[in-house]
Coordinates of C-alpha atoms and ligand atoms in Angstrom, one line a residue:
M299 CA 5.7 -10.4 4.6
K300 CA 8.3 -10.1 2.0
L301 CA 8.6 -6.4 0.8
C302 CA 10.1 -5.3 -2.6
I303 CA 11.8 -2.1 -1.8
V304 CA 11.6 0.6 -4.6
G305 CA 13.5 3.7 -4.0
I306 CA 12.6 6.7 -5.9
G307 CA 14.7 9.7 -6.8
G308 CA 18.1 10.6 -4.8
A309 CA 17.3 10.2 -1.2
G310 CA 15.1 7.0 -1.9
G311 CA 17.7 5.5 -3.9
K312 CA 20.2 5.8 -1.2
V313 CA 18.0 4.4 1.5
C314 CA 17.0 1.6 -0.8
Q315 CA 20.8 1.0 -1.1
E316 CA 21.0 0.4 2.4
F317 CA 18.4 -2.4 2.3
L318 CA 19.8 -4.2 -0.7
G319 CA 23.6 -4.3 0.7
N320 CA 25.3 -7.5 -0.3
E321 CA 25.6 -9.9 2.5
D322 CA 28.6 -11.2 1.0
L323 CA 30.5 -7.8 1.4
D324 CA 34.0 -8.9 1.5
F325 CA 33.7 -11.0 -1.7
R326 CA 31.7 -8.7 -3.8
L327 CA 34.4 -8.5 -6.7
I328 CA 34.5 -12.4 -6.6
S329 CA 30.8 -12.7 -6.5
R330 CA 30.4 -10.4 -9.6
I331 CA 33.1 -12.2 -11.5
T332 CA 31.6 -15.6 -10.7
G333 CA 28.2 -14.2 -11.3
A334 CA 27.2 -15.4 -7.7
E335 CA 23.8 -14.2 -6.7
H336 CA 23.3 -10.9 -5.0
I337 CA 21.9 -11.6 -1.5
S338 CA 20.8 -8.9 0.7
P339 CA 20.1 -9.4 4.5
G340 CA 16.8 -10.9 4.7
M341 CA 16.6 -11.7 1.0
I342 CA 15.2 -8.4 0.3
K343 CA 14.8 -7.3 -3.3
G344 CA 14.5 -3.9 -4.7
I345 CA 15.1 -1.5 -7.4
W346 CA 15.9 2.3 -7.9
L347 CA 13.7 4.4 -10.1
E348 CA 15.6 7.6 -11.1
A349 CA 15.2 10.5 -13.6
D350 CA 18.7 11.5 -13.8
K351 CA 20.6 9.2 -16.1
S352 CA 23.9 10.6 -16.0
D353 CA 23.9 10.7 -12.0
A354 CA 22.7 7.0 -12.1
K355 CA 25.5 6.0 -14.6
N356 CA 28.4 8.1 -13.3
I357 CA 27.9 9.4 -9.6
Q358 CA 27.0 6.1 -7.7
H359 CA 28.4 2.7 -8.5
F360 CA 26.1 0.5 -6.5
F361 CA 23.2 0.3 -8.8
G362 CA 23.7 -1.2 -12.4
D363 CA 21.7 -0.5 -15.4
L364 CA 18.5 -2.8 -15.1
T365 CA 18.0 -2.8 -18.9
E366 CA 21.4 -4.4 -19.1
G367 CA 20.4 -7.2 -16.8
A368 CA 22.3 -5.7 -13.7
Y369 CA 21.1 -6.4 -10.2
P370 CA 20.8 -4.3 -8.1
G371 CA 19.5 -2.1 -10.8
F372 CA 18.4 1.5 -11.6
F373 CA 15.6 2.1 -14.1
I374 CA 15.2 5.5 -15.9
P375 CA 11.4 5.5 -16.6
H376 CA 11.3 8.4 -19.3
D377 CA 13.7 6.3 -21.3
A378 CA 10.7 4.2 -22.4
V379 CA 9.6 7.3 -24.5
P380 CA 11.8 7.1 -27.8
D381 CA 13.6 10.3 -28.3
G382 CA 12.1 12.6 -30.8
S383 CA 9.4 10.3 -31.4
E384 CA 5.8 11.5 -32.1
I385 CA 4.9 10.9 -28.4
H386 CA 7.7 13.3 -27.3
I387 CA 6.9 15.7 -29.8
H388 CA 3.1 15.8 -29.3
V389 CA 3.4 16.4 -25.5
K390 CA 6.1 19.1 -26.2
E391 CA 3.9 20.9 -28.8
K392 CA 0.4 20.6 -27.1
Y393 CA 1.5 21.1 -23.4
G394 CA 5.1 22.4 -23.5
Y395 CA 6.5 19.6 -21.2
D396 CA 9.6 17.7 -22.2
V397 CA 9.0 14.1 -21.0
K398 CA 12.5 13.2 -21.9
K399 CA 14.2 15.7 -19.7
Q400 CA 17.1 14.6 -17.7
G401 CA 16.9 15.0 -14.0
F402 CA 13.5 16.2 -13.3
V403 CA 12.0 19.9 -12.6
R404 CA 12.3 19.9 -9.1
D405 CA 8.3 20.1 -8.1
A406 CA 5.8 17.5 -7.6
Q407 CA 3.4 18.9 -10.4
Y408 CA 5.5 18.3 -13.2
L409 CA 5.3 14.5 -13.1
K410 CA 1.7 14.7 -11.8
A411 CA 0.9 16.7 -15.1
I412 CA 2.6 14.3 -17.2
F413 CA 0.9 11.2 -15.7
E414 CA -2.6 13.1 -16.2
I415 CA -1.8 14.1 -19.7
F416 CA -1.1 10.5 -20.6
D417 CA -4.2 9.5 -18.6
T418 CA -6.7 11.8 -20.3
D419 CA -5.4 12.7 -24.0
E420 CA -7.0 10.1 -26.1
E421 CA -5.0 11.4 -29.2
L422 CA -1.7 11.0 -27.3
Q423 CA -2.9 7.5 -26.1
E424 CA -3.3 6.6 -29.9
T425 CA 0.0 7.9 -30.9
S426 CA 1.7 6.1 -28.1
A427 CA 0.3 2.8 -28.9
R428 CA 1.2 3.3 -32.6
V429 CA 4.8 4.6 -31.9
L430 CA 5.4 2.0 -29.4
K431 CA 4.2 -0.9 -31.5
S432 CA 6.2 0.4 -34.5
V433 CA 9.4 0.4 -32.3
G434 CA 8.8 -3.2 -31.3
C435 CA 7.7 -2.7 -27.8
M436 CA 4.5 -4.9 -28.5
D437 CA 6.6 -8.1 -29.2
A438 CA 9.8 -7.4 -27.5
S439 CA 11.1 -10.4 -25.3
V440 CA 13.3 -8.0 -23.4
G441 CA 13.0 -4.7 -21.9
P442 CA 10.3 -2.8 -19.9
F443 CA 7.4 -4.0 -22.0
S444 CA 8.3 -7.6 -21.9
Q445 CA 7.0 -8.9 -18.7
G446 CA 4.4 -10.9 -20.2
Q447 CA 2.0 -8.0 -20.0
G448 CA 2.4 -6.9 -23.8
L449 CA 1.4 -3.4 -24.7
K450 CA -1.6 -1.9 -23.5
D451 CA -4.3 -0.2 -25.6
K452 CA -3.8 3.1 -24.0
P453 CA -0.3 3.0 -23.0
N454 CA 1.3 5.6 -20.5
P455 CA 4.9 4.6 -21.3
I456 CA 6.7 6.3 -18.4
F457 CA 4.5 4.5 -15.8
D458 CA 3.8 1.3 -17.6
S459 CA 7.7 0.7 -17.9
A460 CA 8.1 1.6 -14.3
W461 CA 5.6 -0.8 -13.3
N462 CA 6.7 -3.5 -15.6
V463 CA 10.1 -3.5 -14.0
I464 CA 8.8 -3.6 -10.5
R465 CA 6.2 -6.2 -11.2
P466 CA 8.4 -9.3 -11.5
Y467 CA 9.6 -9.1 -8.2
T468 CA 6.1 -9.2 -6.8
T469 CA 3.7 -12.1 -6.3
L470 CA 1.6 -10.4 -9.1
G471 CA 4.6 -11.1 -11.7
G472 CA 5.6 -14.4 -10.4
G473 CA 8.1 -13.0 -7.8
E474 CA 8.2 -13.5 -4.1
C475 CA 7.4 -10.0 -2.7
D476 CA 3.8 -9.7 -1.3
G477 CA 4.1 -6.2 -0.7
I478 CA 5.9 -3.1 -1.9
L479 CA 7.6 -0.3 0.3
F480 CA 8.3 2.7 -1.8
I481 CA 11.0 5.1 -0.4
V482 CA 11.0 8.6 -1.3
S483 CA 12.0 11.9 0.0
F484 CA 9.2 14.5 0.2
G485 CA 10.9 17.6 -1.0
G486 CA 12.5 16.9 -4.4
G487 CA 10.9 16.4 -7.9
T488 CA 11.6 12.8 -8.7
G489 CA 10.5 11.1 -5.5
T490 CA 7.4 13.4 -4.8
G491 CA 6.6 13.6 -8.6
F492 CA 6.5 9.9 -8.9
I493 CA 5.1 8.4 -5.9
N494 CA 1.5 9.2 -6.4
P495 CA 1.5 8.4 -10.4
I496 CA 3.2 5.1 -9.8
I497 CA 0.5 4.1 -7.1
N498 CA -2.3 5.5 -9.2
H499 CA -0.8 3.4 -12.0
I500 CA -0.8 0.2 -9.7
R501 CA -4.3 0.9 -8.5
N502 CA -5.7 1.6 -12.0
E503 CA -4.3 -1.5 -13.4
G504 CA -6.8 -3.3 -11.2
K505 CA -4.3 -4.1 -8.4
A506 CA -6.6 -2.7 -5.7
D507 CA -5.7 -5.2 -2.9
Y508 CA -1.9 -5.4 -3.5
P509 CA 0.0 -4.1 -0.4
V510 CA 1.6 -0.8 -0.9
F511 CA 3.3 1.0 1.6
V512 CA 5.2 4.3 1.5
L513 CA 8.3 5.7 3.5
G514 CA 8.3 9.3 3.1
I515 CA 11.2 11.3 4.2
L516 CA 10.3 14.8 4.9
T517 CA 12.9 17.6 3.7
E518 CA 14.4 19.4 6.7
L519 CA 13.9 23.2 7.5
G520 CA 16.4 25.8 6.9
D521 CA 18.8 26.1 4.0
F522 CA 21.1 22.9 4.4
A523 CA 19.3 20.8 1.5
D524 CA 19.3 23.9 -0.8
L525 CA 22.7 23.3 -2.1
A526 CA 22.6 19.5 -2.0
Q527 CA 19.4 19.3 -3.7
F528 CA 19.5 22.8 -5.9
S529 CA 16.2 23.6 -4.5
K530 CA 15.1 26.2 -2.0
E531 CA 13.2 25.6 1.1
G532 CA 9.8 27.1 -0.2
R533 CA 9.9 25.0 -3.4
R534 CA 11.0 21.9 -1.3
N535 CA 8.1 22.4 1.2
L536 CA 5.6 22.8 -1.8
A537 CA 6.8 19.7 -3.3
A538 CA 6.6 17.9 -0.2
I539 CA 3.0 18.9 0.7
S540 CA 1.9 18.3 -2.7
A541 CA 3.0 14.6 -2.6
I542 CA 1.6 14.1 0.8
Y543 CA -1.7 15.7 -0.3
D544 CA -2.1 13.6 -3.1
L545 CA -1.1 10.4 -1.1
C546 CA -3.8 11.4 1.7
T547 CA -6.6 12.0 -0.5
R548 CA -6.7 8.9 -2.9
S549 CA -8.9 6.7 -1.0
D550 CA -7.7 3.5 -2.4
G551 CA -3.9 4.6 -2.5
A552 CA -1.3 3.2 -0.1
N553 CA -2.1 1.1 2.8
G554 CA 0.0 3.2 4.9
I555 CA 2.3 6.5 4.7
I556 CA 5.0 6.1 7.1
L557 CA 6.5 9.4 7.8
V558 CA 10.2 10.2 8.8
D559 CA 11.4 13.8 9.3
N560 CA 14.8 14.7 8.3
H561 CA 14.6 17.7 10.7
V562 CA 14.5 15.1 13.5
L563 CA 17.5 13.4 12.2
V564 CA 19.3 16.7 12.1
D565 CA 19.1 16.8 15.8
K566 CA 20.7 13.3 16.0
F567 CA 23.3 13.4 13.4
G568 CA 23.9 16.9 12.1
T569 CA 24.0 17.3 8.4
N570 CA 25.4 13.6 7.5
Y571 CA 22.7 12.2 5.0
T572 CA 24.5 8.9 5.1
A573 CA 24.1 8.6 8.8
Y574 CA 20.3 9.4 8.5
N575 CA 20.0 6.7 5.9
K576 CA 21.6 4.1 7.9
F577 CA 19.7 4.9 10.8
I578 CA 16.4 4.7 8.8
Y579 CA 17.4 1.5 7.6
K580 CA 18.1 0.3 11.2
A581 CA 14.8 1.6 12.6
L582 CA 12.8 -0.3 9.9
Q583 CA 14.6 -3.6 10.4
P584 CA 12.1 -4.9 13.1
M585 CA 9.4 -4.3 10.2
V586 CA 11.2 -5.7 7.2
A587 CA 13.7 -8.1 8.1
G588 CA 13.0 -11.9 8.3
R589 CA 12.9 -14.4 11.1
D590 CA 9.5 -14.0 12.4
Y591 CA 8.6 -15.8 15.6
P592 CA 6.7 -19.1 14.9
G593 CA 3.1 -18.4 14.6
E594 CA 3.9 -14.7 14.1
V595 CA 4.3 -14.5 10.4
P596 CA 2.2 -11.8 8.8
V597 CA 1.5 -11.9 5.2
G598 CA 1.6 -8.7 3.1
M599 CA -2.3 -8.8 2.7
A600 CA -3.0 -9.1 6.4
M601 CA -0.5 -6.3 7.1
A602 CA -2.2 -4.0 4.5
Q603 CA -5.7 -4.8 5.8
N604 CA -4.7 -4.2 9.4
F605 CA -2.8 -1.1 8.5
S606 CA -5.9 0.6 7.0
L607 CA -8.7 -1.2 8.9
G608 CA -11.5 1.2 9.7
V609 CA -10.3 4.2 8.0
S610 CA -11.4 5.7 4.6
R611 CA -8.1 7.3 3.5
P612 CA -4.6 6.1 3.6
P613 CA -3.4 6.4 7.2
L614 CA -0.3 8.2 8.4
F615 CA 2.1 6.4 10.6
V616 CA 4.8 7.8 12.7
P617 CA 7.4 5.3 13.7
L618 CA 9.2 5.2 17.0
Y619 CA 12.2 3.4 17.3
W620 CA 14.4 2.3 20.4
C621 CA 17.2 -0.3 20.8
Q622 CA 19.2 -1.3 23.8
P623 CA 21.6 -4.0 25.0
K624 CA 19.7 -7.4 25.8
K625 CA 18.4 -7.5 29.4
P626 CA 15.7 -9.3 31.4
N627 CA 12.3 -7.9 31.4
P628 CA 13.0 -5.2 28.8
E629 CA 9.4 -4.3 27.7
E630 CA 8.7 -1.3 30.1
E631 CA 12.0 0.4 29.2
L632 CA 11.8 -0.3 25.6
V633 CA 8.3 1.3 25.3
S634 CA 9.1 4.3 27.6
K635 CA 12.3 5.1 25.8
A636 CA 10.7 4.8 22.4
L637 CA 8.0 7.1 23.4
K638 CA 10.3 9.6 24.8
D639 CA 13.3 9.7 22.7
G640 CA 12.6 7.4 19.7
K641 CA 10.1 9.5 17.4
L642 CA 11.0 9.9 14.0
F643 CA 8.2 12.4 13.3
G644 CA 6.5 15.0 15.5
C645 CA 3.3 13.4 16.9
T646 CA 1.1 13.0 20.1
P647 CA 1.0 9.3 20.9
E648 CA -2.0 9.6 23.1
K649 CA -4.0 10.6 19.8
A650 CA -3.2 7.7 17.9
D651 CA -6.2 5.4 16.9
W652 CA -4.2 2.1 16.4
A653 CA -0.7 0.9 16.8
V654 CA 1.4 -1.9 15.3
V655 CA 4.6 -2.9 17.2
F656 CA 7.5 -4.8 15.8
C657 CA 10.1 -6.0 18.0
R658 CA 13.2 -8.1 18.0
G659 CA 14.5 -10.2 20.7
F660 CA 13.1 -12.1 23.6
I661 CA 10.1 -9.8 24.4
D662 CA 6.8 -10.6 25.9
S663 CA 3.9 -9.3 23.8
D664 CA 1.4 -9.0 26.3
K665 CA 3.7 -6.9 28.5
I666 CA 4.3 -4.6 25.4
R667 CA 0.7 -4.1 25.0
A668 CA 0.0 -3.4 28.5
V669 CA 2.7 -0.8 29.0
L670 CA 1.9 0.9 25.6
S671 CA -1.8 0.9 26.5
S672 CA -1.2 2.5 29.9
R673 CA 1.1 5.1 28.4
T674 CA -1.2 6.3 25.5
G675 CA -4.6 5.3 26.6
L676 CA -4.8 3.0 23.4
M677 CA -7.2 0.0 24.3
P678 CA -5.0 -3.2 24.2
E679 CA -7.0 -4.8 21.3
K680 CA -5.9 -1.6 19.3
I681 CA -2.3 -2.8 19.6
W682 CA -1.0 -5.2 17.4
V683 CA 2.5 -6.9 18.4
L684 CA 4.6 -8.7 16.0
R685 CA 8.1 -10.3 17.1
K686 CA 11.2 -11.4 15.3
I687 CA 14.1 -13.3 16.6
G688 CA 16.8 -10.7 17.1
E689 CA 20.5 -11.3 16.9
G690 CA 21.9 -8.4 19.1
D691 CA 20.2 -5.7 20.9
D692 CA 16.5 -5.8 21.9
E693 CA 14.7 -3.4 19.5
I694 CA 11.4 -2.0 19.1
L695 CA 9.6 -0.1 16.4
I696 CA 6.0 1.3 17.3
M697 CA 4.2 2.5 14.4
L698 CA 1.4 4.9 15.6
R699 CA -1.5 5.6 13.4
N700 CA -2.9 9.0 12.7
P701 CA -1.4 10.3 16.1
Y702 CA -2.9 13.8 15.9
G703 CA -5.9 15.8 16.1
S704 CA -8.8 16.8 18.4
S705 CA -6.4 19.2 20.4
P706 CA -6.9 22.9 19.1
D707 CA -3.6 24.1 20.7
A708 CA -1.5 21.3 19.4
Y709 CA -0.3 23.4 16.3
Q710 CA 1.4 25.9 18.7
R711 CA 3.5 23.1 20.2
E712 CA 6.8 22.1 18.9
G713 CA 7.1 18.4 18.4
T714 CA 3.6 17.7 17.2
M715 CA 2.4 16.7 13.8
E716 CA 0.2 19.7 13.5
N717 CA 2.9 22.0 14.2
R718 CA 5.2 20.3 11.6
L719 CA 2.7 20.4 8.9
C720 CA 1.4 23.8 9.5
K721 CA 4.9 25.1 8.9
V722 CA 5.5 23.1 5.9
I723 CA 2.0 24.3 4.4
T724 CA 3.0 28.0 5.4
L725 CA 6.3 27.7 3.6
A726 CA 4.7 26.4 0.6
L727 CA 2.0 29.0 0.4
D728 CA 4.6 31.9 1.0
Y729 CA 6.5 30.3 -1.8
I730 CA 3.6 30.3 -4.1
D731 CA 2.9 34.0 -3.2
Q732 CA 6.4 35.2 -3.9
N733 CA 7.0 32.9 -7.0
V734 CA 4.0 32.6 -8.7
E735 CA 5.7 32.6 -11.9
A736 CA 7.7 29.5 -11.1
L737 CA 4.7 27.4 -11.1
F738 CA 4.6 28.1 -14.7
Y739 CA 8.3 27.8 -15.1
E740 CA 8.8 31.4 -15.9
G741 CA 10.4 34.3 -14.1
K742 CA 13.8 36.0 -14.3
G743 CA 16.6 35.3 -12.0
D744 CA 14.8 32.4 -10.4
S745 CA 17.8 30.5 -9.4
D746 CA 15.7 27.3 -8.6
K747 CA 15.4 27.0 -12.5
A748 CA 19.1 26.3 -13.0
S749 CA 19.6 22.7 -13.1
K750 CA 22.7 20.8 -12.0
D751 CA 24.7 21.4 -15.3
G752 CA 23.9 25.1 -15.0
K753 CA 21.6 25.0 -18.1
S754 CA 18.2 26.6 -17.6
E755 CA 15.2 24.3 -17.5
S756 CA 13.8 24.7 -21.0
I757 CA 10.1 24.4 -20.2
K758 CA 7.8 26.7 -22.0
M759 CA 4.2 25.6 -21.1
T760 CA 1.5 26.0 -23.6
P761 CA -1.6 28.2 -22.9
L762 CA -3.6 25.1 -22.6
A763 CA -1.1 23.6 -19.9
K764 CA -0.9 27.1 -18.3
E765 CA -4.6 27.4 -18.0
A766 CA -4.7 23.8 -16.4
I767 CA -2.0 24.6 -13.8
S768 CA -3.6 28.1 -12.9
Q769 CA -6.9 26.1 -12.5
F770 CA -5.3 23.5 -10.4
F771 CA -3.7 25.9 -7.9
F772 CA -6.1 28.8 -7.9
G773 CA -9.3 27.7 -9.4
K774 CA -11.7 30.1 -11.4
E775 CA -10.6 33.2 -9.0
G776 CA -6.9 32.9 -10.4
F777 CA -3.9 34.4 -8.6
C778 CA -4.0 37.6 -6.8
K779 CA -0.8 38.6 -4.8
D780 CA -1.4 38.2 -1.0
D781 CA -5.0 37.2 -1.6
F782 CA -5.3 33.9 -3.3
G783 CA -6.9 30.5 -2.5
K784 CA -10.1 32.0 -1.2
T785 CA -12.6 29.6 -2.6
E786 CA -10.9 26.8 -4.6
G787 CA -7.9 25.2 -6.0
F788 CA -5.0 23.5 -4.2
A789 CA -4.0 26.9 -2.6
F790 CA -7.4 27.0 -1.1
E791 CA -7.3 23.4 0.0
L792 CA -3.8 24.0 1.6
K793 CA -5.3 26.9 3.6
D794 CA -8.3 24.9 4.6
A795 CA -6.1 22.0 5.8
R796 CA -3.9 24.6 7.8
R797 CA -7.4 25.7 9.5
R798 CA -8.3 22.0 10.3
L799 CA -5.0 21.4 11.8
R800 CA -5.1 24.6 13.7
S801 CA -8.7 23.5 15.1
G802 CA -7.8 19.8 15.9
E803 CA -9.9 18.3 13.0
V804 CA -9.3 15.1 11.5
P805 CA -8.2 14.3 8.6
F806 CA -6.8 17.6 7.3
F807 CA -6.7 16.7 3.5
L808 CA -9.8 15.4 2.1
Y809 CA -10.6 15.9 -1.7
P810 CA -8.3 14.6 -4.5
L811 CA -7.4 17.2 -7.2
R812 CA -6.2 16.9 -10.8
I813 CA -4.5 19.2 -13.1
F814 CA -5.9 17.6 -16.2
Q815 CA -9.5 16.6 -16.0
K816 CA -10.9 13.4 -17.2
D817 CA -13.6 13.7 -19.8
T818 CA -16.6 13.3 -18.1
G819 CA -18.5 11.7 -20.9
K820 CA -20.9 9.0 -19.6
E821 CA -18.6 6.1 -19.9
E822 CA -16.0 7.8 -17.8
M823 CA -18.7 9.0 -15.2
D824 CA -19.7 5.3 -15.0
R825 CA -16.0 4.1 -14.5
V826 CA -14.8 6.5 -12.0
G827 CA -17.9 8.5 -11.1
K828 CA -19.0 6.5 -7.9
E829 CA -16.0 7.8 -5.7
D830 CA -16.0 11.4 -7.1
M831 CA -19.9 11.7 -6.6
N832 CA -19.4 10.4 -3.0
L833 CA -16.7 12.9 -2.4
D834 CA -19.1 15.8 -4.0
E835 CA -21.9 14.7 -1.6
M836 CA -19.5 14.7 1.3
R837 CA -18.4 18.0 0.3
V838 CA -21.8 19.6 0.1
L839 CA -22.7 17.8 3.3
E840 CA -19.7 19.5 5.1
I841 CA -20.5 22.9 3.6
V842 CA -24.1 22.6 4.9
N843 CA -22.9 21.5 8.2
K844 CA -20.5 24.4 8.5
R845 CA -22.9 27.1 7.7
L846 CA -25.6 25.7 10.0
A847 CA -23.0 25.6 12.9
E848 CA -22.3 29.3 12.1
L849 CA -25.9 29.7 12.5
G850 CA -25.9 28.0 15.7
L851 CA -28.0 25.3 14.3
S852 CA -27.3 21.5 13.5
M853 CA -28.8 19.0 11.0
D854 CA -30.3 17.0 13.8
N855 CA -32.1 19.8 15.3
I856 CA -33.5 21.0 12.1
M857 CA -34.7 17.3 11.4
A858 CA -36.2 17.2 14.9
K859 CA -38.0 20.5 14.1
G860 CA -39.2 19.2 10.8
K861 CA -40.9 16.4 12.5
Ligands
GTP278 N1 17.5 11.2 4.6 C1 18.0 11.8 3.4 N2 17.5 12.9 2.8 C2 17.9 13.4 1.7 C3 19.0 12.5 1.2 N3 19.6 13.3 0.0 C4 18.6 14.4 -0.1 N4 17.8 14.4 1.1 C5 16.6 15.3 1.3 O1 15.6 15.0 0.3 C6 15.2 15.9 -0.3 C7 15.0 15.8 -1.8 O2 16.2 15.4 -2.3 P1 16.4 14.1 -3.6 O3 15.8 12.8 -2.9 O4 17.7 14.1 -3.9 O5 15.3 14.6 -4.6 P2 14.7 13.7 -5.9 O6 13.6 13.0 -5.4 O7 16.0 13.0 -6.5 O8 14.5 14.8 -7.0 P3 15.2 15.9 -7.7 O9 14.7 17.3 -7.4 O10 14.5 15.7 -9.1 O11 16.6 15.6 -7.7 C8 16.3 17.0 -0.2 O12 15.7 18.3 -0.2 C9 16.8 16.7 1.1 O13 15.9 17.3 2.2 C10 19.6 11.4 1.7 O14 20.5 10.9 1.2 N5 19.1 11.0 2.8
MG279 MG1 17.3 13.6 -7.9

């Protein structure tokens, strides 16, 4: 498997940079002057998607401007919308969103809304096609619309252009990468806002099978990140849980969501983000690096299929990493240490339903399987071991799939996934309760509204957009302080998910939610209806079962009585 690393947003870009470092470090300047090819360890390819052009151009110097042919490059997707064009004006006048805004509004709903607006507003789709054609995008031989794809009938310029710059690195566009690893932080606006729309976009393009993995770094608790990221804890947690929600509920979404918790890294490295990023890079090497053992060379497609085998929603993976100096018979110690001290996210290893283990060094797969099986109770056939030739230490990266659930008191124990996610949900709900006006980009003295340059965010949502956001969060019942989210909407789903986590139910997020609904005309129903109808049926069944359980009945005994 050869992955294309796509970092999105600030943290995503910094971690991506670790993967793309030039092997030829000492001669970087000479390499540039002579135009020598940039070679990363393991020949990894990648790209950085960012929303803040001024940061990308002036604050960092690793990535160059991809549109000027630089590699490694950054790309600013909203640059694809011509400034002051009819597209720009249409979205602003009808909805109030400024799609050209530099540095995004720091919440996940902003980009979700914009993606869905382009996805649903037919008038905008026609306008976009006309404008982009008139500025020559259709026939251009360079730039984001040039990758042999031309312009679509219903363009979604921000996400089309982003996919078009990624595609050439993938086997879908003639490149070598047979999978994509997106790296984002769960907590900002750019990474959390972009990750779901871009995966939706890839899947909607008919790329149902292309292997897509997400490495999501959860924002830490406390106020350290407030300053660094200009966003308070509650808001960061709402952004984080919104992104995780959308990732978990799209049944044909990512093939695996790998979770890393900044809070775990705080304990290891204090407040040094660069140390976190280097460590995340190191921990992923057994999965990402080349030099597989002969006969153990997984292709992206097999990896993706195995990751999501037997589960109907994108699975969560917790990585556990350990490395130690080479020694004879290291297997027992490697597995024990990884389980004890190597978790990168809270979890209960015994609850995992499957595991993949990546090792580097002279390591015996059968022994790894036997030790991991005896420690976790997982059947050996549910443990897939892949080995690579290592250079220095022995290393192990265990990825445990869905290691949570079926334990009603787990949420009370520190160090479990239930406990961590319940905290995130509670912080997000408290934030909604206390800052409801911020969901509509309103309210006085909301310091979160200040952007980096000190200017306030000039979003003035129209009644149409406000109504859509209100419906999305609170459903028909609307917002009522200290008493919202009782029957429907995202707030309800969050409360219900917290209830599930507390009672040990798996999974905890169930139903996809949109801000702007698709026109449910017949054609649309035929196209997307099947999945939605199944979900509706599932929901009805679930509600019926719940009510029956409250009455001490079950579907089975009713059927039996009926007979
Ligand atoms: N591991 C790691 N985490 C980071 C780093 N920088 C920021 N974070 C965390 O990630 C969260 C989101 O920050 P960014 O990634 O900068 O946000 P973004 O995706 O660019 O979104 P914006 O809000 O639009 O800037 C922060 O709240 C921190 O918790 C980093 O370099 N490494
Ligand atoms: Mg940013």
